[in-house]
Amino acid sequence: MTENHAIRSLFNQYMDCHRIAGASLIVRKHGELICEMNGGFADIEHQIPFDTHTVLRLASMTKPVIAIAVMMLAEQGKLSIEDPVAKYLPAFAHMKAADHLVGFTEYYEADPQNPAMPKVNSAVLQKIALKDASRPVTLRDMLSHSSGMGQGPLSMERYEKEKLSAPTLQERMDLIASLPLDFQPGTWTGYSAAVAFDVLGRVIELVSGMNLNRFIVEKISKPLGCADLAFLLPEERYKSLARLYEADPDGMRDVSDTEPSWQCVSAHENGYFSGSAGLLGTVADYDRIVQMLYHGGECEGIRLLRKETVATMAREASVTHLEMCPGTVWGIGMAVVEAPEKSHRAVGKNTFGWSGAYGTHFYIDPENDITVTLGVNCSNIGGADSVFSRDIEKAVMQEFCEAV
């Protein structure tokens, strides 16, 4: 393994322009390590370097781990992804759905006086009528972001106002069950950033008889050797938690203690186990998850899933064909790039993976036999739309694969 100058240059460019504080990258080809890159700082003030053992806020890269947990329970016959969520949570038995879809583009209006802060157009929500859900919401719907749960402003406006009144995962379920669906189950897609995978987390608890943290640690993290993959860590490990920075042309601003999204999902702060975004972990830890998926459910002799189960996770999972964006569909808890030329991604066909709000990113590219795991600690990097992630994909493709 040799130093890759193109990727090193990319790291330096983003750090020099104050677009990231630090980053860590692991690239494997044919399952073998071909690039490990670290740069910048986990903590700028104390000059603590960023590396593969830096603990990160995984944010939405929690969702694939929750999906793995659900599929493990499905293999054990303890649930089926075709089950209605109401089988486990009866409060979800009589849901209502919007009679027409209102998206975030209609809900937020551009404000010429303040381009960075659009105006909220709540009036569009007042025109929505509610109808009985056409069918029960299933676990498959939630895993494939096609449930209508927390996928538009109708449900999310109320959820954001009331979520702190329901401080535990169990209590949050009654609130979520009372929210209207943003569309009829299975008819549309988008992204359930904060709701559906929290519900899945509670289903895992009920089916397994364990709290969500214990299940993830005992059934996934410990078997795979992911020492820091958990909702809660031993107190001393929080010393290795990267500070969280907001990128600014004048420098990186530390927002570790003020960033509101993390405050809501941090189990260390509030005891809430968010299946949507609450996991902590390192790049080294997550690379073990990635390798397990790459090897068809097994990592170094430890099998968590059957090969056919991983294959199911890595192809379209919604009951009808629904693109989350051009050329990309939802698998089980992950995005699947069916047509890279339409998605404008420098990856091969049927690449699957996902990202986190603070710059964490992973993908498995079967066409080029490449896996990539990336860690970053930037609050406003763009999540799944991070330009840094797209640039890493381009650099990996150019350096380690055949022509784009």
Short mmCIF file of C-alpha atoms in Angstrom, two decimals:
data_model
loop_
_atom_site.label_atom_id
_atom_site.label_comp_id
_atom_site.label_asym_id
_atom_site.label_seq_id
_atom_site.Cartn_x
_atom_site.Cartn_y
_atom_site.Cartn_z
CA MET A 1 0.00 0.00 0.00
CA THR A 2 1.43 3.36 -1.06
CA GLU A 3 0.43 6.93 -0.34
CA ASN A 4 -2.14 8.13 -2.86
CA HIS A 5 -1.19 11.64 -3.89
CA ALA A 6 -4.52 12.53 -5.56
CA ILE A 7 -6.52 11.70 -2.45
CA ARG A 8 -3.95 13.36 -0.17
CA SER A 9 -4.22 16.49 -2.33
CA LEU A 10 -7.99 16.38 -2.01
CA PHE A 11 -7.77 16.10 1.79
CA ASN A 12 -5.35 19.04 1.93
CA GLN A 13 -7.45 21.17 -0.42
CA TYR A 14 -10.58 20.81 1.71
CA MET A 15 -8.71 21.45 4.96
CA ASP A 16 -6.77 24.43 3.60
CA CYS A 17 -10.05 26.05 2.49
CA HIS A 18 -11.66 25.40 5.89
CA ARG A 19 -14.26 23.05 4.41
CA ILE A 20 -13.41 20.17 6.77
CA ALA A 21 -11.43 19.91 10.01
CA GLY A 22 -10.24 16.37 9.43
CA ALA A 23 -11.01 13.10 7.70
CA SER A 24 -10.18 9.43 7.57
CA LEU A 25 -10.58 7.08 4.62
CA ILE A 26 -10.28 3.33 4.09
CA VAL A 27 -10.42 1.92 0.55
CA ARG A 28 -10.32 -1.80 -0.25
CA LYS A 29 -10.18 -3.59 -3.60
CA HIS A 30 -10.97 -7.30 -3.83
CA GLY A 31 -11.34 -7.06 -0.04
CA GLU A 32 -7.68 -6.02 0.43
CA LEU A 33 -6.61 -2.69 1.90
CA ILE A 34 -5.24 -0.44 -0.84
CA CYS A 35 -5.56 3.01 0.75
CA GLU A 36 -5.74 4.34 4.28
CA MET A 37 -5.68 8.12 4.52
CA ASN A 38 -5.87 10.33 7.60
CA GLY A 39 -5.61 14.08 7.83
CA GLY A 40 -6.49 17.11 9.90
CA PHE A 41 -7.82 17.16 13.42
CA ALA A 42 -10.47 15.52 15.53
CA ASP A 43 -9.94 18.41 17.96
CA ILE A 44 -8.36 21.56 16.54
CA GLU A 45 -7.95 23.36 19.88
CA HIS A 46 -5.98 20.48 21.43
CA GLN A 47 -4.33 19.47 18.13
CA ILE A 48 -5.60 15.87 18.34
CA PRO A 49 -5.12 14.19 14.94
CA PHE A 50 -7.99 12.56 13.11
CA ASP A 51 -7.48 8.84 12.40
CA THR A 52 -9.40 5.61 11.85
CA HIS A 53 -9.89 5.20 15.64
CA THR A 54 -11.41 8.64 16.16
CA VAL A 55 -14.95 8.22 17.54
CA LEU A 56 -17.51 9.89 15.28
CA ARG A 57 -21.17 10.79 15.34
CA LEU A 58 -22.40 8.41 12.65
CA ALA A 59 -25.75 10.18 12.26
CA SER A 60 -27.72 8.49 9.45
CA MET A 61 -25.10 5.81 8.92
CA THR A 62 -26.96 4.38 11.92
CA LYS A 63 -29.74 3.33 9.54
CA PRO A 64 -27.87 0.54 7.70
CA VAL A 65 -26.88 -0.96 11.07
CA ILE A 66 -30.53 -0.92 12.16
CA ALA A 67 -31.45 -2.56 8.85
CA ILE A 68 -28.87 -5.28 9.51
CA ALA A 69 -30.40 -5.86 12.94
CA VAL A 70 -33.90 -6.17 11.47
CA MET A 71 -32.69 -8.66 8.85
CA MET A 72 -30.89 -10.73 11.51
CA LEU A 73 -34.16 -11.03 13.41
CA ALA A 74 -35.98 -11.88 10.17
CA GLU A 75 -33.52 -14.71 9.51
CA GLN A 76 -34.21 -16.03 13.00
CA GLY A 77 -37.95 -16.09 12.24
CA LYS A 78 -38.71 -13.50 14.92
CA LEU A 79 -40.26 -11.08 12.44
CA SER A 80 -40.98 -10.66 8.75
CA ILE A 81 -40.34 -7.45 6.88
CA GLU A 82 -43.79 -7.91 5.34
CA ASP A 83 -45.36 -7.58 8.81
CA PRO A 84 -47.44 -4.49 9.57
CA VAL A 85 -45.73 -2.32 12.16
CA ALA A 86 -49.00 -2.52 14.10
CA LYS A 87 -48.29 -6.19 14.80
CA TYR A 88 -45.62 -4.97 17.23
CA LEU A 89 -46.94 -1.49 17.99
CA PRO A 90 -50.76 -1.51 18.02
CA ALA A 91 -50.93 2.30 18.14
CA PHE A 92 -50.04 2.24 14.41
CA ALA A 93 -53.16 0.24 13.47
CA HIS A 94 -55.36 3.14 12.30
CA MET A 95 -53.15 5.66 10.58
CA LYS A 96 -54.30 8.59 8.48
CA ALA A 97 -52.63 9.81 5.29
CA ALA A 98 -52.57 13.08 3.36
CA ASP A 99 -54.94 13.24 0.41
CA HIS A 100 -52.17 14.79 -1.65
CA LEU A 101 -48.43 15.15 -1.32
CA VAL A 102 -46.84 18.42 -0.23
CA GLY A 103 -43.07 18.40 -0.49
CA PHE A 104 -40.43 20.45 1.24
CA THR A 105 -39.89 22.52 -1.93
CA GLU A 106 -43.47 23.83 -1.54
CA TYR A 107 -43.20 24.20 2.22
CA TYR A 108 -40.05 26.32 2.15
CA GLU A 109 -40.09 29.55 0.15
CA ALA A 110 -36.95 31.42 -0.85
CA ASP A 111 -36.47 34.68 1.04
CA PRO A 112 -34.64 37.27 -1.11
CA GLN A 113 -33.77 39.19 2.07
CA ASN A 114 -32.16 36.13 3.68
CA PRO A 115 -31.18 33.51 1.08
CA ALA A 116 -29.66 31.21 3.69
CA MET A 117 -32.93 30.97 5.65
CA PRO A 118 -36.05 30.24 3.57
CA LYS A 119 -39.51 31.20 4.80
CA VAL A 120 -41.91 28.55 6.05
CA ASN A 121 -45.14 28.36 4.06
CA SER A 122 -47.44 26.58 6.51
CA ALA A 123 -50.48 27.63 4.48
CA VAL A 124 -49.90 24.79 2.00
CA LEU A 125 -50.42 22.29 4.83
CA GLN A 126 -53.83 23.72 5.73
CA LYS A 127 -55.17 22.62 2.34
CA ILE A 128 -54.42 18.95 3.05
CA ALA A 129 -57.26 16.65 4.06
CA LEU A 130 -56.66 13.33 5.80
CA LYS A 131 -57.91 9.95 4.65
CA ASP A 132 -57.63 6.48 6.14
CA ALA A 133 -54.38 4.78 5.15
CA SER A 134 -55.09 2.55 2.16
CA ARG A 135 -53.26 -0.33 3.83
CA PRO A 136 -51.12 -0.96 6.90
CA VAL A 137 -47.57 0.39 6.96
CA THR A 138 -45.13 -2.54 6.89
CA LEU A 139 -41.57 -2.95 8.08
CA ARG A 140 -40.57 -3.16 4.40
CA ASP A 141 -42.13 0.26 3.80
CA MET A 142 -40.08 1.75 6.63
CA LEU A 143 -36.85 0.04 5.58
CA SER A 144 -37.26 1.36 2.02
CA HIS A 145 -38.33 4.92 2.91
CA SER A 146 -41.73 4.43 1.30
CA SER A 147 -43.95 4.47 4.42
CA GLY A 148 -44.93 8.15 4.37
CA MET A 149 -43.73 8.30 7.98
CA GLY A 150 -41.78 11.50 8.61
CA GLN A 151 -41.18 12.09 4.91
CA GLY A 152 -42.72 15.51 4.39
CA PRO A 153 -43.57 18.77 6.14
CA LEU A 154 -47.09 17.68 7.15
CA SER A 155 -45.78 15.14 9.66
CA MET A 156 -42.45 16.77 10.41
CA GLU A 157 -43.78 20.20 11.39
CA ARG A 158 -45.69 18.67 14.29
CA TYR A 159 -43.01 16.08 15.09
CA GLU A 160 -40.34 18.74 15.53
CA LYS A 161 -42.60 20.72 17.87
CA GLU A 162 -43.54 17.77 20.07
CA LYS A 163 -40.68 15.26 20.01
CA LEU A 164 -38.97 16.54 23.16
CA SER A 165 -42.16 15.88 25.12
CA ALA A 166 -41.57 12.15 24.47
CA PRO A 167 -38.02 11.60 25.80
CA THR A 168 -37.74 7.79 25.53
CA LEU A 169 -37.93 5.54 22.50
CA GLN A 170 -41.01 3.84 23.93
CA GLU A 171 -42.78 7.14 24.59
CA ARG A 172 -41.88 8.51 21.16
CA MET A 173 -43.87 5.72 19.48
CA ASP A 174 -47.25 7.10 20.57
CA LEU A 175 -46.33 10.51 19.14
CA ILE A 176 -45.20 9.04 15.82
CA ALA A 177 -48.31 6.86 15.56
CA SER A 178 -50.47 9.97 15.95
CA LEU A 179 -48.77 11.79 13.07
CA PRO A 180 -50.38 11.74 9.62
CA LEU A 181 -48.57 9.92 6.84
CA ASP A 182 -47.26 12.31 4.21
CA PHE A 183 -48.51 9.95 1.48
CA GLN A 184 -50.21 6.58 1.21
CA PRO A 185 -47.89 3.67 2.11
CA GLY A 186 -45.80 2.38 -0.78
CA THR A 187 -46.88 5.05 -3.26
CA TRP A 188 -43.99 7.50 -3.02
CA THR A 189 -40.51 7.83 -1.59
CA GLY A 190 -38.05 10.43 -0.36
CA TYR A 191 -36.24 10.17 2.96
CA SER A 192 -37.48 9.49 6.48
CA ALA A 193 -34.58 11.19 8.22
CA ALA A 194 -35.78 11.01 11.82
CA VAL A 195 -38.86 8.81 12.17
CA ALA A 196 -39.13 5.40 10.44
CA PHE A 197 -35.83 3.99 11.72
CA ASP A 198 -36.62 5.09 15.26
CA VAL A 199 -39.78 2.99 14.96
CA LEU A 200 -37.71 0.08 13.62
CA GLY A 201 -35.42 0.49 16.63
CA ARG A 202 -38.37 0.06 18.96
CA VAL A 203 -39.53 -3.02 17.03
CA ILE A 204 -36.05 -4.51 17.50
CA GLU A 205 -36.37 -3.93 21.24
CA LEU A 206 -39.79 -5.58 21.44
CA VAL A 207 -38.85 -8.59 19.32
CA SER A 208 -35.43 -9.20 20.90
CA GLY A 209 -36.28 -8.38 24.51
CA MET A 210 -33.19 -6.12 24.68
CA ASN A 211 -32.85 -2.38 24.62
CA LEU A 212 -31.52 -1.14 21.30
CA ASN A 213 -28.02 -0.34 22.54
CA ARG A 214 -27.59 -3.77 24.09
CA PHE A 215 -28.81 -5.53 20.94
CA ILE A 216 -26.43 -3.62 18.66
CA VAL A 217 -23.47 -4.12 21.00
CA GLU A 218 -24.04 -7.81 21.79
CA LYS A 219 -25.31 -9.03 18.41
CA ILE A 220 -23.35 -6.86 15.97
CA SER A 221 -20.50 -4.84 17.48
CA LYS A 222 -18.92 -7.46 19.74
CA PRO A 223 -19.06 -10.33 17.22
CA LEU A 224 -17.49 -8.16 14.51
CA GLY A 225 -14.91 -6.56 16.81
CA CYS A 226 -16.34 -3.05 16.47
CA ALA A 227 -15.14 -1.75 19.83
CA ASP A 228 -16.79 1.67 19.69
CA LEU A 229 -19.94 1.01 17.65
CA ALA A 230 -22.73 1.78 20.12
CA PHE A 231 -25.23 4.37 21.28
CA LEU A 232 -23.41 4.62 24.62
CA LEU A 233 -19.68 4.21 25.26
CA PRO A 234 -17.58 3.81 28.41
CA GLU A 235 -16.94 7.29 29.78
CA GLU A 236 -13.23 7.25 28.93
CA ARG A 237 -13.96 6.67 25.24
CA TYR A 238 -15.77 9.99 24.99
CA LYS A 239 -12.31 11.55 25.18
CA SER A 240 -11.79 10.16 21.67
CA LEU A 241 -15.04 11.64 20.32
CA ALA A 242 -14.22 14.11 17.57
CA ARG A 243 -15.31 17.66 18.06
CA LEU A 244 -17.97 18.74 15.59
CA TYR A 245 -17.18 21.74 13.42
CA GLU A 246 -19.12 24.07 11.17
CA ALA A 247 -17.22 24.99 8.03
CA ASP A 248 -16.71 28.70 7.43
CA PRO A 249 -14.38 30.49 4.99
CA ASP A 250 -12.67 32.12 7.97
CA GLY A 251 -12.10 28.88 9.86
CA MET A 252 -13.78 25.91 11.49
CA ARG A 253 -16.25 26.84 14.25
CA ASP A 254 -16.71 24.30 17.06
CA VAL A 255 -20.44 23.49 17.41
CA SER A 256 -20.05 20.28 19.41
CA ASP A 257 -22.20 21.54 22.26
CA THR A 258 -24.71 23.55 20.27
CA GLU A 259 -25.56 21.60 17.10
CA PRO A 260 -29.28 20.93 17.62
CA SER A 261 -29.73 17.76 15.58
CA TRP A 262 -27.12 15.86 17.56
CA GLN A 263 -28.48 17.06 20.89
CA CYS A 264 -31.78 15.36 20.01
CA VAL A 265 -30.30 11.94 19.14
CA SER A 266 -27.33 11.68 21.50
CA ALA A 267 -27.95 8.87 24.01
CA HIS A 268 -25.08 10.24 26.11
CA GLU A 269 -26.90 13.57 26.38
CA ASN A 270 -30.49 12.42 26.79
CA GLY A 271 -30.69 8.62 26.99
CA TYR A 272 -32.65 8.34 23.74
CA PHE A 273 -31.64 5.48 21.41
CA SER A 274 -32.31 6.86 17.93
CA GLY A 275 -32.29 4.18 15.25
CA SER A 276 -32.27 6.99 12.72
CA ALA A 277 -29.09 8.77 13.76
CA GLY A 278 -27.76 8.02 17.25
CA LEU A 279 -24.85 5.61 16.82
CA LEU A 280 -21.23 6.43 17.58
CA GLY A 281 -18.34 4.60 15.95
CA THR A 282 -14.99 4.87 14.22
CA VAL A 283 -14.00 4.49 10.59
CA ALA A 284 -12.22 1.28 11.60
CA ASP A 285 -15.44 0.02 13.21
CA TYR A 286 -17.62 0.86 10.25
CA ASP A 287 -15.16 -0.70 7.85
CA ARG A 288 -15.92 -4.00 9.66
CA ILE A 289 -19.63 -3.50 8.90
CA VAL A 290 -18.76 -2.73 5.29
CA GLN A 291 -16.57 -5.80 4.97
CA MET A 292 -19.31 -7.98 6.44
CA LEU A 293 -21.71 -6.73 3.75
CA TYR A 294 -19.05 -6.99 1.03
CA HIS A 295 -18.34 -10.62 1.94
CA GLY A 296 -22.03 -11.53 1.84
CA GLY A 297 -22.79 -11.36 5.56
CA GLU A 298 -19.49 -12.65 6.95
CA CYS A 299 -16.34 -10.96 8.24
CA GLU A 300 -13.27 -13.00 9.16
CA GLY A 301 -15.27 -16.12 9.89
CA ILE A 302 -18.04 -14.35 11.82
CA ARG A 303 -21.35 -14.62 9.99
CA LEU A 304 -24.17 -12.21 10.82
CA LEU A 305 -26.34 -12.64 7.73
CA ARG A 306 -26.87 -15.11 4.93
CA LYS A 307 -25.47 -14.22 1.54
CA GLU A 308 -28.94 -14.09 0.00
CA THR A 309 -30.09 -11.70 2.73
CA VAL A 310 -27.33 -9.21 1.90
CA ALA A 311 -28.22 -9.55 -1.79
CA THR A 312 -31.81 -8.63 -0.89
CA MET A 313 -30.64 -5.59 1.07
CA ALA A 314 -28.59 -4.39 -1.90
CA ARG A 315 -31.42 -4.26 -4.45
CA GLU A 316 -34.62 -2.25 -4.70
CA ALA A 317 -36.87 -3.02 -1.74
CA SER A 318 -40.02 -0.92 -2.22
CA VAL A 319 -43.16 -2.72 -3.39
CA THR A 320 -43.24 -0.63 -6.57
CA HIS A 321 -40.40 1.03 -8.46
CA LEU A 322 -39.65 4.34 -6.72
CA GLU A 323 -36.54 6.42 -7.37
CA MET A 324 -35.24 8.54 -4.50
CA CYS A 325 -33.38 10.56 -7.14
CA PRO A 326 -32.61 9.86 -10.80
CA GLY A 327 -30.93 6.46 -11.18
CA THR A 328 -31.03 5.65 -7.45
CA VAL A 329 -33.50 3.53 -5.47
CA TRP A 330 -33.80 2.35 -1.88
CA GLY A 331 -32.61 -1.08 -0.84
CA ILE A 332 -33.02 -2.24 2.75
CA GLY A 333 -31.76 0.72 4.78
CA MET A 334 -29.37 1.83 2.04
CA ALA A 335 -29.41 3.59 -1.32
CA VAL A 336 -28.69 1.56 -4.46
CA VAL A 337 -27.29 3.28 -7.56
CA GLU A 338 -28.93 1.41 -10.43
CA ALA A 339 -27.88 3.88 -13.14
CA PRO A 340 -24.71 5.85 -12.29
CA GLU A 341 -25.00 7.90 -15.49
CA LYS A 342 -28.36 9.27 -14.27
CA SER A 343 -27.24 9.81 -10.69
CA HIS A 344 -24.03 11.59 -11.77
CA ARG A 345 -22.02 9.48 -9.33
CA ALA A 346 -18.51 8.17 -10.10
CA VAL A 347 -19.40 4.64 -9.01
CA GLY A 348 -20.29 1.38 -10.73
CA LYS A 349 -23.74 -0.02 -11.39
CA ASN A 350 -25.57 -1.37 -8.32
CA THR A 351 -23.28 0.39 -5.86
CA PHE A 352 -24.95 0.50 -2.46
CA GLY A 353 -24.30 2.38 0.78
CA TRP A 354 -25.31 5.50 2.68
CA SER A 355 -24.06 8.64 4.44
CA GLY A 356 -24.37 10.66 7.63
CA ALA A 357 -25.15 14.32 8.15
CA TYR A 358 -21.64 15.12 9.41
CA GLY A 359 -19.73 13.66 6.47
CA THR A 360 -19.52 9.95 7.23
CA HIS A 361 -20.01 7.97 4.03
CA PHE A 362 -19.65 4.41 2.80
CA TYR A 363 -20.31 2.47 -0.36
CA ILE A 364 -19.74 -0.96 -1.85
CA ASP A 365 -19.17 -0.97 -5.60
CA PRO A 366 -19.57 -4.55 -6.87
CA GLU A 367 -18.84 -3.67 -10.48
CA ASN A 368 -15.38 -2.35 -9.61
CA ASP A 369 -14.91 -4.60 -6.54
CA ILE A 370 -14.25 -1.57 -4.34
CA THR A 371 -15.36 -0.62 -0.82
CA VAL A 372 -14.95 2.84 0.68
CA THR A 373 -15.46 4.04 4.26
CA LEU A 374 -15.08 7.75 5.01
CA GLY A 375 -15.21 9.70 8.27
CA VAL A 376 -15.55 13.48 8.63
CA ASN A 377 -16.63 15.77 11.52
CA CYS A 378 -18.33 18.70 9.79
CA SER A 379 -21.88 19.79 10.69
CA ASN A 380 -22.75 21.57 7.43
CA ILE A 381 -21.02 19.35 4.88
CA GLY A 382 -24.27 18.33 3.21
CA GLY A 383 -24.85 14.76 4.39
CA ALA A 384 -25.69 12.45 1.49
CA ASP A 385 -25.12 15.37 -0.90
CA SER A 386 -21.66 16.16 0.43
CA VAL A 387 -19.43 17.50 -2.34
CA PHE A 388 -16.43 16.06 -0.48
CA SER A 389 -17.95 12.56 -0.67
CA ARG A 390 -18.59 13.01 -4.40
CA ASP A 391 -15.00 14.18 -4.92
CA ILE A 392 -13.69 11.16 -2.98
CA GLU A 393 -15.75 8.89 -5.23
CA LYS A 394 -14.23 10.52 -8.31
CA ALA A 395 -10.70 10.23 -6.94
CA VAL A 396 -11.19 6.56 -6.00
CA MET A 397 -12.63 5.77 -9.42
CA GLN A 398 -9.80 7.52 -11.24
CA GLU A 399 -7.04 6.03 -9.11
CA PHE A 400 -8.18 2.48 -8.43
CA CYS A 401 -10.73 1.55 -11.09
CA GLU A 402 -10.80 1.46 -14.84
CA ALA A 403 -12.04 4.43 -16.84
CA VAL A 404 -15.04 6.23 -15.38
#
